Short mmCIF file of C-alpha atoms and ligand atoms in Angstrom, two decimals:
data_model
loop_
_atom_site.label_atom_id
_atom_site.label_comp_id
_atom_site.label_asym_id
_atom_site.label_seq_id
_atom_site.Cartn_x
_atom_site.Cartn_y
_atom_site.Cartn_z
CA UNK A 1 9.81 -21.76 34.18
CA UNK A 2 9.21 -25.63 33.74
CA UNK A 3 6.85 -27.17 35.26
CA UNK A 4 6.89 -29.19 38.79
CA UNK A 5 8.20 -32.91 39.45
CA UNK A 6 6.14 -34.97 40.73
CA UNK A 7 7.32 -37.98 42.84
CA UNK A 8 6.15 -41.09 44.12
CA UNK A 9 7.71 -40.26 47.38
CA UNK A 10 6.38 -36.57 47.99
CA UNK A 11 2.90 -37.77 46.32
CA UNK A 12 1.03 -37.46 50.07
CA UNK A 13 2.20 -34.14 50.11
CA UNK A 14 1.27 -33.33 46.24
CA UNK A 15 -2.24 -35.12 46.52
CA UNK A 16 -3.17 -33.39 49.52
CA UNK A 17 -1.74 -30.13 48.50
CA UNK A 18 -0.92 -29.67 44.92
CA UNK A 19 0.54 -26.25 45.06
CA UNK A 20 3.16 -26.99 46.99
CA UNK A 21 4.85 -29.01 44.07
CA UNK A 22 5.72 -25.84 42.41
CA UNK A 23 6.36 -23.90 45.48
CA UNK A 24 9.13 -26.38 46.60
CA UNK A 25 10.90 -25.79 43.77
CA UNK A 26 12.01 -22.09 45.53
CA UNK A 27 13.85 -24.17 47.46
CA UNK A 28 16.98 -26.39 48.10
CA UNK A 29 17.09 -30.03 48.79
CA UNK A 30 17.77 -31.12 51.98
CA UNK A 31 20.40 -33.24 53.07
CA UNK A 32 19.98 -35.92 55.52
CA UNK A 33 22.48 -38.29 56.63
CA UNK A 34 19.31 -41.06 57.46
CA UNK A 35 19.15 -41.05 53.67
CA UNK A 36 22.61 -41.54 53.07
CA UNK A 37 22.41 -44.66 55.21
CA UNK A 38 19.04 -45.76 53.64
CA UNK A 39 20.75 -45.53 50.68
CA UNK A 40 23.10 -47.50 51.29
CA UNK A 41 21.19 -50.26 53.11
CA UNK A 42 19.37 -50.25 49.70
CA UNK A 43 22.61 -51.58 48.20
CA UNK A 44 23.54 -54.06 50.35
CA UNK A 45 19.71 -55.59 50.59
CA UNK A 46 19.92 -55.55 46.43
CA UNK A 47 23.13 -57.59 46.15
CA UNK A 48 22.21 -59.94 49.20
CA UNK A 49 18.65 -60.60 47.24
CA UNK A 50 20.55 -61.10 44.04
CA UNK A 51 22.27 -64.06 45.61
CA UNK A 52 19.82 -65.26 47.74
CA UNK A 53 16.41 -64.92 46.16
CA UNK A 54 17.35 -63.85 42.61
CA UNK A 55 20.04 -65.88 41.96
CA UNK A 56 21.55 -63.27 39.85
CA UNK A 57 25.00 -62.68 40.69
CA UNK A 58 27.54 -65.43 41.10
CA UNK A 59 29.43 -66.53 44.35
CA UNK A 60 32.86 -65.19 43.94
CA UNK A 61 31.26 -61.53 42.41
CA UNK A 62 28.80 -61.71 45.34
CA UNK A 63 31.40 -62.29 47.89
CA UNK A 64 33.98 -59.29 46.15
CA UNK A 65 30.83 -56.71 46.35
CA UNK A 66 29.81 -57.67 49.96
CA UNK A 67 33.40 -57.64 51.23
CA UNK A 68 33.76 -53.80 49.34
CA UNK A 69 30.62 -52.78 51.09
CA UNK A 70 31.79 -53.88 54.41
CA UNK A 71 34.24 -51.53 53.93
CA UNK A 72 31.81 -48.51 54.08
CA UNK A 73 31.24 -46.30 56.93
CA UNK A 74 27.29 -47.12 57.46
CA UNK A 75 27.92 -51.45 57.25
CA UNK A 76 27.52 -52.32 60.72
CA UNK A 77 26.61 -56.10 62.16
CA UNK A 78 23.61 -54.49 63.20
CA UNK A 79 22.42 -53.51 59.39
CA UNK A 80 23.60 -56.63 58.27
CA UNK A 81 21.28 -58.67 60.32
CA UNK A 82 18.24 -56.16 59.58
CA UNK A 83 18.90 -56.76 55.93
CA UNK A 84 18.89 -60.44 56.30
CA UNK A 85 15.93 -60.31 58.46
CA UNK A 86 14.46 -58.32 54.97
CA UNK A 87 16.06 -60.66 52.79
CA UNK A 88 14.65 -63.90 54.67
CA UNK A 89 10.82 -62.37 54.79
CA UNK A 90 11.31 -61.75 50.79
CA UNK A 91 12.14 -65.47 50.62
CA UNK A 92 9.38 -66.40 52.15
CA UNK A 93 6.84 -64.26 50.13
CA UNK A 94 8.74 -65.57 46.71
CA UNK A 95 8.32 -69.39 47.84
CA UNK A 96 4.40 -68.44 48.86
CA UNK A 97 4.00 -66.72 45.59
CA UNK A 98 6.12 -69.89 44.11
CA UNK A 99 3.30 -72.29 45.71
CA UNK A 100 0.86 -70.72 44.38
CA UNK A 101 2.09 -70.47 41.03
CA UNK A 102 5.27 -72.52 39.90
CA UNK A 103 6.50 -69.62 37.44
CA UNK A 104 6.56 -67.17 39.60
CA UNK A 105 9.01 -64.31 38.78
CA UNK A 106 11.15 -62.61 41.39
CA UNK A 107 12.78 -59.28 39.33
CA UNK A 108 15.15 -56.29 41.71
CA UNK A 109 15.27 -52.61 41.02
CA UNK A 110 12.67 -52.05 38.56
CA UNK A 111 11.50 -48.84 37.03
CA UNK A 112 7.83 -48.21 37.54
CA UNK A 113 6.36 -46.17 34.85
CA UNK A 114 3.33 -44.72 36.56
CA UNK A 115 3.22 -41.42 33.51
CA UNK A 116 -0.01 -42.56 32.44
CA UNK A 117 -1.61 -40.90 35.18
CA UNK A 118 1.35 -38.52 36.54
CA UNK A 119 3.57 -37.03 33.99
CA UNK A 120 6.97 -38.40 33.73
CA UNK A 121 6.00 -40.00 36.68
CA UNK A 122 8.47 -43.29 37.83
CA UNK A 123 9.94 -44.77 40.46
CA UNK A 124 11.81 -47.70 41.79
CA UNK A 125 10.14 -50.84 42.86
CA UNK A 126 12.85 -52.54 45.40
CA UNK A 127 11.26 -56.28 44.51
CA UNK A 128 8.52 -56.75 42.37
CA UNK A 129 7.19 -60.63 42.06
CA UNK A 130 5.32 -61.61 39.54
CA UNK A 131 2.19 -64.58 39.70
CA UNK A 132 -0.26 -65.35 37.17
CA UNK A 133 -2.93 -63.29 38.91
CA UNK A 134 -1.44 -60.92 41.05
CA UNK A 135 1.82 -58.54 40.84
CA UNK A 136 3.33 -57.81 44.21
CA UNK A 137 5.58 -54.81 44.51
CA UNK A 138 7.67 -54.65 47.89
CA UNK A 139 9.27 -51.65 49.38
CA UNK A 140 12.21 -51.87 51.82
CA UNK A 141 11.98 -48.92 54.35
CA UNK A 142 15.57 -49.05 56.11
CA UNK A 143 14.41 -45.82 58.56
CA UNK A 144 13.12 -46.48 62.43
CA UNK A 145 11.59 -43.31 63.43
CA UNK A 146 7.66 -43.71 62.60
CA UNK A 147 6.03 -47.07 61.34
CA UNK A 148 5.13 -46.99 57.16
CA UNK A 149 2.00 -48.42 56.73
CA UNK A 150 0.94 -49.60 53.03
CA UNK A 151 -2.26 -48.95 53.47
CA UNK A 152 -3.54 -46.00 51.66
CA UNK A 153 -0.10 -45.46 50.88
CA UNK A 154 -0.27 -43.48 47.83
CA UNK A 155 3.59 -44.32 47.18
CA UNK A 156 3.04 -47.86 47.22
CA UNK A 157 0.18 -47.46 44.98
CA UNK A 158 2.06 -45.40 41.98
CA UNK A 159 4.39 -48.04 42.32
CA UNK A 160 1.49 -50.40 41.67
CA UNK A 161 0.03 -48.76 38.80
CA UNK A 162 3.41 -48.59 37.49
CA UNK A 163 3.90 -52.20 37.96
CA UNK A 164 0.96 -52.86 36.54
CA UNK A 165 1.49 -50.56 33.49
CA UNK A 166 5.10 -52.45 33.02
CA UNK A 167 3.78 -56.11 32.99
CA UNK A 168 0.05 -55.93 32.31
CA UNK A 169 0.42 -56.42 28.91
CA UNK A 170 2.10 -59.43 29.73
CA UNK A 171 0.39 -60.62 32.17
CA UNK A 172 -3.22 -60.95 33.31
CA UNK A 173 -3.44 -59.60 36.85
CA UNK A 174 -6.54 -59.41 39.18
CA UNK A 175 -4.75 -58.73 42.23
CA UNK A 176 -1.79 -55.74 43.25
CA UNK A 177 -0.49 -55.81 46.43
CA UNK A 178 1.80 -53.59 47.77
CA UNK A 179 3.84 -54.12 50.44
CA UNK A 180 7.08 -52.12 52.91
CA UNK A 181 8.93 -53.87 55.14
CA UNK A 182 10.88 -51.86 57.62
CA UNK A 183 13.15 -54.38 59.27
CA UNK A 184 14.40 -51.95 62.10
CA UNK A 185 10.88 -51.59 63.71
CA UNK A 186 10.18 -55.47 62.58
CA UNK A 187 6.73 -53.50 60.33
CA UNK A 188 5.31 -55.52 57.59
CA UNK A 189 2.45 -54.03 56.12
CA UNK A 190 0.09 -54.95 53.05
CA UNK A 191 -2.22 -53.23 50.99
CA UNK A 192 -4.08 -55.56 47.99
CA UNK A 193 -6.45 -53.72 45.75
CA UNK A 194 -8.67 -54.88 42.94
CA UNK A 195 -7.11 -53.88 39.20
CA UNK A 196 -10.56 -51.73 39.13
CA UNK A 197 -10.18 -50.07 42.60
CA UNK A 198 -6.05 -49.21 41.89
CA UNK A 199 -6.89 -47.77 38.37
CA UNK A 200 -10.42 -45.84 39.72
CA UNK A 201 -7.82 -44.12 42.28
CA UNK A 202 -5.97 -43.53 39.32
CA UNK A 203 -8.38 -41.93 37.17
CA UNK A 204 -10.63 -40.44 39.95
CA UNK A 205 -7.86 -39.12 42.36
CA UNK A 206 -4.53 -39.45 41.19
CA UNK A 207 -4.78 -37.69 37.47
CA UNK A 208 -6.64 -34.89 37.92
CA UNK A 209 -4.68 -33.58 41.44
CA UNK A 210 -1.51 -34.05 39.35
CA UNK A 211 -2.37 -32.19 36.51
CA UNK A 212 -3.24 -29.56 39.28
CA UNK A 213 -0.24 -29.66 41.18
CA UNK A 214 2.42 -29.77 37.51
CA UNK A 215 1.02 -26.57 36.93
CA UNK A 216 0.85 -25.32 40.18
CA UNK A 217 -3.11 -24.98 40.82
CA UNK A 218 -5.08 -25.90 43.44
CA UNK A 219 -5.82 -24.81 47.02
CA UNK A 220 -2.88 -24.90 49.23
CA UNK A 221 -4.07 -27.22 52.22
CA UNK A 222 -1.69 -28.19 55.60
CA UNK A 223 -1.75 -30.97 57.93
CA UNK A 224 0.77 -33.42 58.85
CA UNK A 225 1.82 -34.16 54.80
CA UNK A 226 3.72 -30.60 55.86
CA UNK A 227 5.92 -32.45 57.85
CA UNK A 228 8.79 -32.81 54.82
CA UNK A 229 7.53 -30.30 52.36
CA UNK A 230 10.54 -27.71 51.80
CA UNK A 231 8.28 -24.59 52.33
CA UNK A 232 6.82 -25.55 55.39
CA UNK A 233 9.27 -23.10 57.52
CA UNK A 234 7.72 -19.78 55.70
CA UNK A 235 4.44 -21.27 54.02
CA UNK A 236 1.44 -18.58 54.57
CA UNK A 237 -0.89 -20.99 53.87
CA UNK A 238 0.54 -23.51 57.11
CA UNK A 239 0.81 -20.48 59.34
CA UNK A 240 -2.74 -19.14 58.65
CA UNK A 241 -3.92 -22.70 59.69
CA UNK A 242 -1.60 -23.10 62.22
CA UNK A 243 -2.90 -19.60 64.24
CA UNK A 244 -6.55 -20.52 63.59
CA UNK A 245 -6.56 -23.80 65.06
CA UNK A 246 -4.79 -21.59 68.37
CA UNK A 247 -7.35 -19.45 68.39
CA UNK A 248 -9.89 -21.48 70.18
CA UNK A 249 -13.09 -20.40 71.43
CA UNK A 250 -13.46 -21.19 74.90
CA UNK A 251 -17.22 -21.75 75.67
CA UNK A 252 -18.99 -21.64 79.11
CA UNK A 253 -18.77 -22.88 81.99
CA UNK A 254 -15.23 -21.88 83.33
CA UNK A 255 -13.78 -25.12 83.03
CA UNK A 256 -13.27 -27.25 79.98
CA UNK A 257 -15.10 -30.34 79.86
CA UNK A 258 -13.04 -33.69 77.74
CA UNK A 259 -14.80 -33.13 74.70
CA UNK A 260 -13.16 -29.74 74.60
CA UNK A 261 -9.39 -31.52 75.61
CA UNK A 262 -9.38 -33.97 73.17
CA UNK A 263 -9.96 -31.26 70.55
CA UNK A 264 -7.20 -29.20 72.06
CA UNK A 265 -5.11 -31.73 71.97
CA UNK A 266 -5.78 -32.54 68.21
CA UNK A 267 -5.02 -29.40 67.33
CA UNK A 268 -2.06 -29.03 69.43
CA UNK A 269 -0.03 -31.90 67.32
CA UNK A 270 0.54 -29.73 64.37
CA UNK A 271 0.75 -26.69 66.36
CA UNK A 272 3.59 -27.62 68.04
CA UNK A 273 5.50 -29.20 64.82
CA UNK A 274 5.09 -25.94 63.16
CA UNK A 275 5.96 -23.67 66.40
CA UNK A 276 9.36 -25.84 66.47
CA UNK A 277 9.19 -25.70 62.77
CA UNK A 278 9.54 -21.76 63.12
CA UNK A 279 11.71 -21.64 65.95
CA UNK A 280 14.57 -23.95 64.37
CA UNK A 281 14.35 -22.04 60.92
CA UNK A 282 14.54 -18.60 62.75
CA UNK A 283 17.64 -19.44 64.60
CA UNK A 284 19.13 -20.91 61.62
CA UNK A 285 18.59 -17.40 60.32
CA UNK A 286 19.51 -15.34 62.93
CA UNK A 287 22.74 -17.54 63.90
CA UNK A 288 24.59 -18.28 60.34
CA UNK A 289 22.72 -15.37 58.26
CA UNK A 290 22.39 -12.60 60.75
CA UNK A 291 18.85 -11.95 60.05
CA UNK A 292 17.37 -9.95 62.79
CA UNK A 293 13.66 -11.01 63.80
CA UNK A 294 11.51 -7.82 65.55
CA UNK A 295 11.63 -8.03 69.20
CA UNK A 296 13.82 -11.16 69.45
CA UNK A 297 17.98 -11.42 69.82
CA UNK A 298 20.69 -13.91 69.66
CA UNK A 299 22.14 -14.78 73.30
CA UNK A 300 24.62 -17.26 74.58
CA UNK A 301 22.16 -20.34 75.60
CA UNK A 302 22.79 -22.51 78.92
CA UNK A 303 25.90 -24.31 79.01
CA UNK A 304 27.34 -27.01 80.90
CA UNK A 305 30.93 -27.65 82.65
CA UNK A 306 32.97 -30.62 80.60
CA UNK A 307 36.03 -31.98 81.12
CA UNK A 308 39.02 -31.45 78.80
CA UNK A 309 41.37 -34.22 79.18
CA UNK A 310 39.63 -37.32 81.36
CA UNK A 311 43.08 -39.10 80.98
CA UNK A 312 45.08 -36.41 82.75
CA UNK A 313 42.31 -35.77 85.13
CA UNK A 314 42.59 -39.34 86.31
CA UNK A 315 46.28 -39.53 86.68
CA UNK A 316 45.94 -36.11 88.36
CA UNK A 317 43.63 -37.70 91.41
CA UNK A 318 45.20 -41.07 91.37
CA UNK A 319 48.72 -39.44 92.49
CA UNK A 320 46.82 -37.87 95.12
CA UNK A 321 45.57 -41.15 96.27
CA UNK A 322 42.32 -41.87 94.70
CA UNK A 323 41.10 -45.23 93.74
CA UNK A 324 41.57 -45.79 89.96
CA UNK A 325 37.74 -47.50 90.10
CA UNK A 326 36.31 -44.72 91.93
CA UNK A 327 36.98 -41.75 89.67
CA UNK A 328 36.99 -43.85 86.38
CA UNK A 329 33.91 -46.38 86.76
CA UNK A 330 33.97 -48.98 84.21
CA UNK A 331 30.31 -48.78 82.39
CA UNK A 332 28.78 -51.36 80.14
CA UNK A 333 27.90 -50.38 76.69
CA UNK A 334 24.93 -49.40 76.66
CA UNK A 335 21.95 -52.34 74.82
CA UNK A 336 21.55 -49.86 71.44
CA UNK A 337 25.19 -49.65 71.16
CA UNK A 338 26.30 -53.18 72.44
CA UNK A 339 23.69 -54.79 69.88
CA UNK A 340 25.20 -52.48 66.99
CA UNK A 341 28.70 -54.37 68.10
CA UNK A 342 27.69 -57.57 68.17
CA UNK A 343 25.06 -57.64 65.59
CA UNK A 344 21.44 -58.82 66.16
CA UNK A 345 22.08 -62.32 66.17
CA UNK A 346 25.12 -62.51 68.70
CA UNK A 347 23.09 -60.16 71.23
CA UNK A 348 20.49 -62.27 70.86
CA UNK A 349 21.95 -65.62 71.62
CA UNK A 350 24.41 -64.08 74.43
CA UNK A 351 22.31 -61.70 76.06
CA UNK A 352 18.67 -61.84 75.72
CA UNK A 353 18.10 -63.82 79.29
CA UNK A 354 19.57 -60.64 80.21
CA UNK A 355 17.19 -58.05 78.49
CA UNK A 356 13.92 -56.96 80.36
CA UNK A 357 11.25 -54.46 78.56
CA UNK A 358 9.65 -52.77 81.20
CA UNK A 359 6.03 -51.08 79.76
CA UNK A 360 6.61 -48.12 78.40
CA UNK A 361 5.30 -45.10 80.50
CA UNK A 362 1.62 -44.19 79.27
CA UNK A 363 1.33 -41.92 76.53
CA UNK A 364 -1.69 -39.96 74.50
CA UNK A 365 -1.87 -40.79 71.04
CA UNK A 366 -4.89 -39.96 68.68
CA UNK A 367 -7.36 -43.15 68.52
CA UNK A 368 -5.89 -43.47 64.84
CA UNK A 369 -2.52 -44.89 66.53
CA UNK A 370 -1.81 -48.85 65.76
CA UNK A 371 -0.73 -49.51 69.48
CA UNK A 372 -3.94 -51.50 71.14
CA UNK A 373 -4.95 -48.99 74.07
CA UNK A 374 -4.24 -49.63 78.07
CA UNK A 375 -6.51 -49.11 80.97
CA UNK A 376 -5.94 -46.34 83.30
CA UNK A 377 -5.38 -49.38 86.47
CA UNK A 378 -2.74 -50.67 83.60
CA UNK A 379 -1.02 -46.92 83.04
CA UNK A 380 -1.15 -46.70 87.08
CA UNK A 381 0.69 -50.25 87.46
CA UNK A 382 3.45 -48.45 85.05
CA UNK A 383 3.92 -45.21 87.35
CA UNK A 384 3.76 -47.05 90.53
CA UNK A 385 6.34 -49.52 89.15
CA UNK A 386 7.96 -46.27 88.14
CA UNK A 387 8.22 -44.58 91.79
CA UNK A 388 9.81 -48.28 92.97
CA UNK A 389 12.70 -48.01 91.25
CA UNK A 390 15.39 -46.97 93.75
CA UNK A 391 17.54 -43.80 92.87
S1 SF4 B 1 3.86 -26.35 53.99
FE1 SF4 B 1 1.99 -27.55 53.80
S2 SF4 B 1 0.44 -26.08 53.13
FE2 SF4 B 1 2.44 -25.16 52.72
S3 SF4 B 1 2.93 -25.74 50.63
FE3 SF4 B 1 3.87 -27.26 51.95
S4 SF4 B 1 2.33 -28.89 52.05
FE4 SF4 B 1 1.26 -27.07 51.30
#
């Protein structure tokens, strides 16, 4: 059996728990359709920085590869003006780096050679620009779902050590920064470390856990790096956590006091990812394998009326007198999908005197959570605001 890969990308899940390198390797890889987009967003940023920043590919190429990728399914107006929002905030950290130093070097799509410290360990650094003190290696994150922060961001920092492996002989840096811009949630997010503090992770942190996890040592240890790993349906380890932090020991007096509900609700965060964890991989089972679970069955679930043919249905009621209006309102796009038709710019300029963001309702996040915290009078504003709006 050869021994487990280690990547950049999965490295929060390897550091934390270095067995489950060699344990995902039971399993398949999982398809997602977000990173067929991402992929593809990846594309279209390179060949719009190549023209715009690197000045690498010439006008008439340029404008033959954007018009082919505008042919793709996942081009939309609305990626196109994310990736130009990317493409303008690498500008501006090229001409900064420019200022600083005139020879400044602006290079796409490099490999990252981070083996020293993780074997055959690479990845891809999106844009990597080069100063005479400092190396700056920028990651485009295309998804919206959960903020990337670069801090700590043990991705972002094997892509440091490998930039600074790749042009250290070179060059004589004092400074990495790493940085991911995720255009859709408008995140930009910078870690700089010290050449000393990126290579003592290195040495101290990185090296050791990955000589641990290629072989497939270490303790296994959950918490939310689960969330992707491909075991994390039937990992022992996960589930043994999982039912201890349930069992909690409910002291005296009858009622729980905050101190006890904030724990509670701690523990309930990963609790509930890996109940629905369980629950989606059973019925997966049970629906296309016919695995049969003690004490459980497959049913028919709820279901709701639909119609089958709207167009006949209308005709149908109009004969009879109806009001074409009445049984077939005419609805406005709603704003996600009328600023994916427009693009970001056009919905912008022609609608935004028409775009309110009421406060979103109050919501308990741990104290770790970037948003800056309300008051309760503020949350109560929100509901009460709530209750006016007529039905
Ligand atoms: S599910 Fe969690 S505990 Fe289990 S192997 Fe994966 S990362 Fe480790």
């Amino acid at each position: 059996m050869s021994h487990a890969k280690l990547s950049a990308s999965g490295s929060h899940r390897w550091l934390s728990c270095p067995p489950s390198a060699l344990l995902e390797r039971e399993f398949p890889d999982e398809l997602s359709p977000y990173a067929a987009e991402g992929t593809f967003a990846h594309e279209l940023a390179e060949l719009r920085l190549s023209r715009a920043v690197a000045n690498t590919c010439k006008p008439s190429a340029y404008t033959s590869k954007l018009n082919t990728l505008k042919e793709n399914d996942w081009y939309s107006a609305e990626m196109g003006d994310h990736i130009d929002q990317y493409v303008t905030q690498i500008s501006e950290i090229y001409l900064a780096a420019k200022k600083a130093c005139k020879d400044a070097l602006v290079l796409l799509e490099q490999r990252l050679d981070f083996s020293d410290w993780v074997p055959e360990g690479f990845g891809t650094g999106d844009v990597v620009i080069i100063s005479d003190d400092a190396v700056e290696v920028i990651d485009l994150k295309y998804g919206k779902g959960v903020p990337v922060s670069a801090e700590e961001n043990s991705q972002m920092r094997l892509y440091g050590l490998g930039a600074l492996k790749t042009y250290g002989l070179l060059y004589d840096f004092t400074r990495i920064r790493m940085t991911i811009i995720q255009p859709r949630l408008d995140n930009i997010s910078t870690e700089e470390l010290s050449e000393d503090e990126l290579l003592r992770w290195a040495r101290e942190v990185v090296a050791p856990t990955a000589a641990q996890a290629i072989a497939g040592e270490g303790e296994f240890s959950s918490g939310e790096h689960c969330r992707f790993c491909k075991a994390r349906f039937t990992c022992r380890a996960r589930a043994e956590r999982n039912l201890e932090l349930a069992q909690y020991e409910f002291k005296n007096p009858a009622l729980l006091i905050h101190a006890e509900i904030g724990d509670i609700l701690t523990r309930t965060m990963e609790l509930s990812r890996w109940a629905s964890d369980i629950q989606n991989y059973a019925l997966e089972k049970a629906e296309r394998h016919g695995v049969k679970f003690p004490g459980w069955k497959l049913v028919e679930g709820r279901s709701v009326r639909k119609y089958t043919d709207e167009e006949a249905i209308a005709k149908t009621l109009m004969t009879k007198g109806y009001e074409e209006d009445a049984v077939m309102p005419r609805i406005l796009l709603g704003i996600t999908a009328m600023e994916k038709l427009l693009g970001k710019k056009a919905f912008a300029k022609l609608l935004l005197d028409y775009i309110e963001k009421p406060p979103g309702r109050p919501t308990l996040v741990p104290e770790s959570d970037k948003r800056p915290e309300i008051s309760s009078a503020q949350a109560a504003a929100v509901e009460f605001a709530e209750e006016e709006v007529p039905v």
